[in-house]
mmCIF file of C-alpha atoms in Angstrom:
data_model
loop_
_atom_site.group_PDB
_atom_site.id
_atom_site.type_symbol
_atom_site.label_atom_id
_atom_site.label_comp_id
_atom_site.label_asym_id
_atom_site.label_seq_id
_atom_site.Cartn_x
_atom_site.Cartn_y
_atom_site.Cartn_z
ATOM 1 C CA MET A 1 -8.817 -28.920 -27.237
ATOM 2 C CA PHE A 2 -5.114 -28.818 -26.748
ATOM 3 C CA ILE A 3 -3.972 -25.744 -24.305
ATOM 4 C CA GLU A 4 -0.409 -25.112 -24.007
ATOM 5 C CA THR A 5 1.397 -23.800 -20.691
ATOM 6 C CA GLU A 6 4.441 -21.667 -20.402
ATOM 7 C CA ASP A 7 6.351 -20.485 -17.011
ATOM 8 C CA THR A 8 6.564 -16.974 -16.395
ATOM 9 C CA PRO A 9 9.311 -14.894 -14.487
ATOM 10 C CA ASN A 10 6.629 -14.880 -11.981
ATOM 11 C CA PRO A 11 6.954 -18.441 -10.411
ATOM 12 C CA ALA A 12 3.417 -18.199 -9.089
ATOM 13 C CA THR A 13 1.848 -17.468 -12.420
ATOM 14 C CA LEU A 14 1.374 -19.941 -15.261
ATOM 15 C CA LYS A 15 0.614 -18.517 -18.817
ATOM 16 C CA PHE A 16 -2.085 -20.637 -20.676
ATOM 17 C CA LEU A 17 -2.432 -20.659 -24.336
ATOM 18 C CA PRO A 18 -5.496 -21.969 -26.006
ATOM 19 C CA GLY A 19 -4.255 -21.499 -29.618
ATOM 20 C CA ARG A 20 -7.088 -19.033 -30.086
ATOM 21 C CA ASP A 21 -8.146 -15.366 -29.333
ATOM 22 C CA VAL A 22 -8.832 -14.726 -25.988
ATOM 23 C CA MET A 23 -9.211 -11.069 -25.544
ATOM 24 C CA GLY A 24 -8.419 -10.263 -29.373
ATOM 25 C CA THR A 25 -7.636 -6.551 -28.167
ATOM 26 C CA GLY A 26 -7.151 -5.175 -25.099
ATOM 27 C CA THR A 27 -6.508 -7.035 -21.686
ATOM 28 C CA ALA A 28 -8.475 -7.845 -18.518
ATOM 29 C CA ASP A 29 -7.080 -8.166 -15.076
ATOM 30 C CA PHE A 30 -8.944 -9.352 -12.223
ATOM 31 C CA THR A 31 -7.303 -9.200 -8.504
ATOM 32 C CA SER A 32 -9.856 -11.450 -6.900
ATOM 33 C CA ALA A 33 -12.890 -13.197 -7.238
ATOM 34 C CA GLU A 34 -15.145 -9.932 -6.368
ATOM 35 C CA THR A 35 -13.900 -8.095 -9.442
ATOM 36 C CA ALA A 36 -14.493 -10.938 -11.838
ATOM 37 C CA GLY A 37 -18.205 -10.668 -12.172
ATOM 38 C CA ARG A 38 -18.147 -9.707 -15.833
ATOM 39 C CA SER A 39 -15.968 -12.562 -16.865
ATOM 40 C CA SER A 40 -17.539 -16.215 -16.382
ATOM 41 C CA LEU A 41 -14.318 -17.570 -16.990
ATOM 42 C CA ALA A 42 -12.438 -15.568 -14.368
ATOM 43 C CA SER A 43 -15.375 -16.298 -12.156
ATOM 44 C CA ALA A 44 -14.933 -19.952 -12.640
ATOM 45 C CA LEU A 45 -11.363 -20.050 -12.151
ATOM 46 C CA PHE A 46 -11.562 -18.178 -9.049
ATOM 47 C CA ALA A 47 -13.824 -20.808 -7.777
ATOM 48 C CA GLU A 48 -11.095 -23.222 -7.604
ATOM 49 C CA PRO A 49 -9.036 -23.052 -4.386
ATOM 50 C CA GLY A 50 -5.367 -21.181 -4.596
ATOM 51 C CA VAL A 51 -6.154 -19.155 -7.654
ATOM 52 C CA SER A 52 -5.622 -15.561 -6.376
ATOM 53 C CA ARG A 53 -5.310 -13.713 -9.974
ATOM 54 C CA VAL A 54 -6.671 -13.807 -13.532
ATOM 55 C CA PHE A 55 -5.229 -11.855 -16.288
ATOM 56 C CA MET A 56 -6.600 -12.234 -20.297
ATOM 57 C CA GLY A 57 -4.501 -11.054 -22.861
ATOM 58 C CA ALA A 58 -4.658 -11.108 -26.618
ATOM 59 C CA ASP A 59 -4.359 -15.083 -26.808
ATOM 60 C CA PHE A 60 -3.473 -16.087 -23.259
ATOM 61 C CA ILE A 61 -4.619 -16.381 -20.028
ATOM 62 C CA ALA A 62 -2.157 -15.837 -17.110
ATOM 63 C CA VAL A 63 -3.333 -17.505 -13.814
ATOM 64 C CA THR A 64 -1.661 -16.530 -10.244
ATOM 65 C CA LYS A 65 -1.884 -19.041 -7.459
ATOM 66 C CA SER A 66 -1.592 -18.433 -3.802
ATOM 67 C CA ASP A 67 1.617 -19.885 -1.891
ATOM 68 C CA ASP A 68 -0.644 -22.599 -0.289
ATOM 69 C CA VAL A 69 -1.399 -24.471 -3.133
ATOM 70 C CA ALA A 70 1.221 -25.965 -5.828
ATOM 71 C CA TRP A 71 1.043 -26.180 -9.356
ATOM 72 C CA SER A 72 0.788 -30.041 -9.556
ATOM 73 C CA GLU A 73 -2.432 -29.826 -8.032
ATOM 74 C CA LEU A 74 -3.869 -26.767 -9.672
ATOM 75 C CA LYS A 75 -2.827 -26.753 -13.141
ATOM 76 C CA PRO A 76 -5.032 -29.551 -13.995
ATOM 77 C CA LEU A 77 -8.138 -27.648 -12.759
ATOM 78 C CA VAL A 78 -7.323 -24.649 -14.486
ATOM 79 C CA LEU A 79 -7.094 -26.416 -17.557
ATOM 80 C CA SER A 80 -10.242 -28.057 -17.044
ATOM 81 C CA VAL A 81 -11.971 -24.653 -16.383
ATOM 82 C CA ILE A 82 -10.432 -23.226 -19.682
ATOM 83 C CA VAL A 83 -11.616 -26.146 -21.738
ATOM 84 C CA ASP A 84 -15.041 -26.212 -20.532
ATOM 85 C CA GLN A 85 -15.308 -22.059 -20.996
ATOM 86 C CA PHE A 86 -14.154 -22.406 -24.674
ATOM 87 C CA VAL A 87 -16.064 -25.522 -25.319
ATOM 88 C CA SER A 88 -19.391 -23.939 -23.998
ATOM 89 C CA GLY A 89 -19.247 -21.024 -26.583
ATOM 90 C CA GLN A 90 -19.886 -18.572 -23.813
ATOM 91 C CA PRO A 91 -18.247 -15.161 -24.052
ATOM 92 C CA LEU A 92 -15.403 -15.040 -21.944
ATOM 93 C CA ILE A 93 -16.093 -11.182 -20.739
ATOM 94 C CA GLU A 94 -19.123 -9.117 -20.795
ATOM 95 C CA GLY A 95 -18.770 -5.434 -21.859
ATOM 96 C CA HIS A 96 -15.509 -3.430 -22.281
ATOM 97 C CA ALA A 97 -12.918 -2.333 -19.687
ATOM 98 C CA GLU A 98 -13.206 0.968 -18.472
ATOM 99 C CA ALA A 99 -10.446 3.630 -19.686
ATOM 100 C CA ALA A 100 -7.663 4.182 -16.899
ATOM 101 C CA ASP A 101 -7.280 7.388 -15.294
ATOM 102 C CA GLU A 102 -4.648 9.211 -16.562
ATOM 103 C CA ASP A 103 -2.632 12.118 -15.037
ATOM 104 C CA VAL A 104 -1.342 14.197 -17.762
ATOM 105 C CA ALA A 105 -1.040 18.130 -18.065
ATOM 106 C CA PRO A 106 -2.474 19.470 -21.532
ATOM 107 C CA GLU A 107 0.875 20.674 -22.642
ATOM 108 C CA ASP A 108 2.751 17.278 -22.100
ATOM 109 C CA ARG A 109 0.200 15.693 -25.042
ATOM 110 C CA GLU A 110 2.859 15.430 -27.402
ATOM 111 C CA ILE A 111 5.582 13.762 -24.843
ATOM 112 C CA VAL A 112 2.972 11.273 -23.568
ATOM 113 C CA ASP A 113 2.091 10.034 -27.081
ATOM 114 C CA GLN A 114 5.714 9.551 -27.684
ATOM 115 C CA ILE A 115 5.846 7.727 -24.694
ATOM 116 C CA LYS A 116 2.736 5.444 -25.297
ATOM 117 C CA GLU A 117 4.055 4.676 -28.857
ATOM 118 C CA LEU A 118 7.151 3.342 -27.554
ATOM 119 C CA LEU A 119 5.273 1.258 -24.663
ATOM 120 C CA ASP A 120 2.870 -0.183 -27.228
ATOM 121 C CA THR A 121 5.604 -0.951 -29.788
ATOM 122 C CA ARG A 122 8.602 -2.064 -27.747
ATOM 123 C CA VAL A 123 7.243 -2.750 -24.314
ATOM 124 C CA ARG A 124 3.916 -4.380 -24.300
ATOM 125 C CA PRO A 125 4.543 -7.198 -26.671
ATOM 126 C CA ALA A 126 7.607 -8.217 -24.367
ATOM 127 C CA VAL A 127 5.682 -7.891 -21.350
ATOM 128 C CA ALA A 128 2.898 -9.909 -23.026
ATOM 129 C CA GLY A 129 5.124 -12.607 -23.694
ATOM 130 C CA ASP A 130 5.691 -13.087 -19.915
ATOM 131 C CA GLY A 131 2.094 -13.225 -19.444
ATOM 132 C CA GLY A 132 1.404 -9.591 -18.345
ATOM 133 C CA ASP A 133 0.891 -5.874 -19.553
ATOM 134 C CA ILE A 134 1.646 -2.574 -18.655
ATOM 135 C CA VAL A 135 -0.609 0.355 -18.533
ATOM 136 C CA PHE A 136 0.534 3.998 -18.744
ATOM 137 C CA ARG A 137 -1.128 5.976 -15.781
ATOM 138 C CA GLY A 138 0.354 9.290 -16.064
ATOM 139 C CA TYR A 139 3.204 11.874 -16.699
ATOM 140 C CA ARG A 140 4.121 14.926 -14.869
ATOM 141 C CA ASP A 141 7.509 16.783 -14.292
ATOM 142 C CA GLY A 142 9.379 13.971 -16.287
ATOM 143 C CA VAL A 143 8.282 11.187 -14.028
ATOM 144 C CA VAL A 144 6.386 8.334 -16.238
ATOM 145 C CA ARG A 145 3.873 6.218 -14.048
ATOM 146 C CA LEU A 146 2.984 2.845 -14.852
ATOM 147 C CA HIS A 147 1.024 -0.119 -13.941
ATOM 148 C CA MET A 148 1.815 -3.638 -14.261
ATOM 149 C CA GLN A 149 -0.716 -6.414 -14.414
ATOM 150 C CA GLY A 150 -1.054 -10.182 -15.058
ATOM 151 C CA ALA A 151 2.095 -12.272 -14.088
ATOM 152 C CA CYS A 152 4.329 -8.841 -13.888
ATOM 153 C CA SER A 153 2.401 -7.686 -11.284
ATOM 154 C CA GLY A 154 4.184 -8.868 -7.767
ATOM 155 C CA CYS A 155 6.766 -10.212 -10.166
ATOM 156 C CA PRO A 156 10.472 -10.372 -8.118
ATOM 157 C CA SER A 157 11.895 -8.947 -11.755
ATOM 158 C CA SER A 158 9.230 -6.083 -12.526
ATOM 159 C CA ARG A 159 11.121 -3.363 -10.642
ATOM 160 C CA ALA A 160 13.987 -4.133 -12.331
ATOM 161 C CA THR A 161 12.469 -4.578 -15.595
ATOM 162 C CA LEU A 162 10.778 -0.934 -14.949
ATOM 163 C CA LYS A 163 14.092 0.640 -13.955
ATOM 164 C CA HIS A 164 16.464 -0.792 -16.108
ATOM 165 C CA GLY A 165 14.649 -1.676 -19.161
ATOM 166 C CA VAL A 166 11.676 0.635 -19.600
ATOM 167 C CA GLU A 167 13.174 3.916 -17.962
ATOM 168 C CA ASN A 168 16.682 3.493 -19.647
ATOM 169 C CA MET A 169 14.429 3.130 -23.034
ATOM 170 C CA LEU A 170 12.094 5.920 -22.449
ATOM 171 C CA ARG A 171 14.952 8.209 -21.660
ATOM 172 C CA HIS A 172 16.885 7.466 -24.731
ATOM 173 C CA TYR A 173 14.020 8.227 -27.180
ATOM 174 C CA VAL A 174 12.281 10.867 -24.768
ATOM 175 C CA PRO A 175 14.693 13.245 -23.122
ATOM 176 C CA GLU A 176 12.071 14.834 -20.977
ATOM 177 C CA VAL A 177 11.635 11.738 -19.382
ATOM 178 C CA THR A 178 13.638 11.543 -15.863
ATOM 179 C CA SER A 179 12.452 8.209 -14.506
ATOM 180 C CA VAL A 180 9.541 5.767 -14.111
ATOM 181 C CA GLU A 181 7.590 4.675 -11.335
ATOM 182 C CA GLN A 182 5.496 1.645 -10.628
ATOM 183 C CA VAL A 183 1.924 2.468 -9.306
ATOM 184 C CA ASP A 184 -0.735 0.514 -8.218
ATOM 185 C CA ALA A 185 -4.304 0.468 -9.888
#
């Protein structure tokens, strides 16, 4: 099995592309070994010293390392774990992700639908290309709240992406939007 790797804008995160579906649809973000219980792949990756986050997208796995380990040491271990997981034939993840809580007033549903459509068609594909995802968390009084996952979480350029890219695009297409805020899970 051949697995490609790609750098991401976050130097602590590498994107691993196994050449087959990982999640298919949806994503899974594991921020620690304690949150990885429903994924044998994430659990095995967290067993490697230096793995600090695992994110699974449609066709990739983004792994974030801690500062005390170099990619030259960790990358072969991660590749081995991923190959072993796919060769085993075991499911990568059990169950379905829980829906994220959204803070939305009922009267804003039409605006929120427009925002989500733009995020799904214009933003999420680009963010996935960088090894991450963006999750809608709410809209109130013109403010859109978004959560960054995977390589985008903690990336030095994520705030700039939100403010200059996402916010400007949303304000252009949805005049009711006044700003975008990044929120933690």
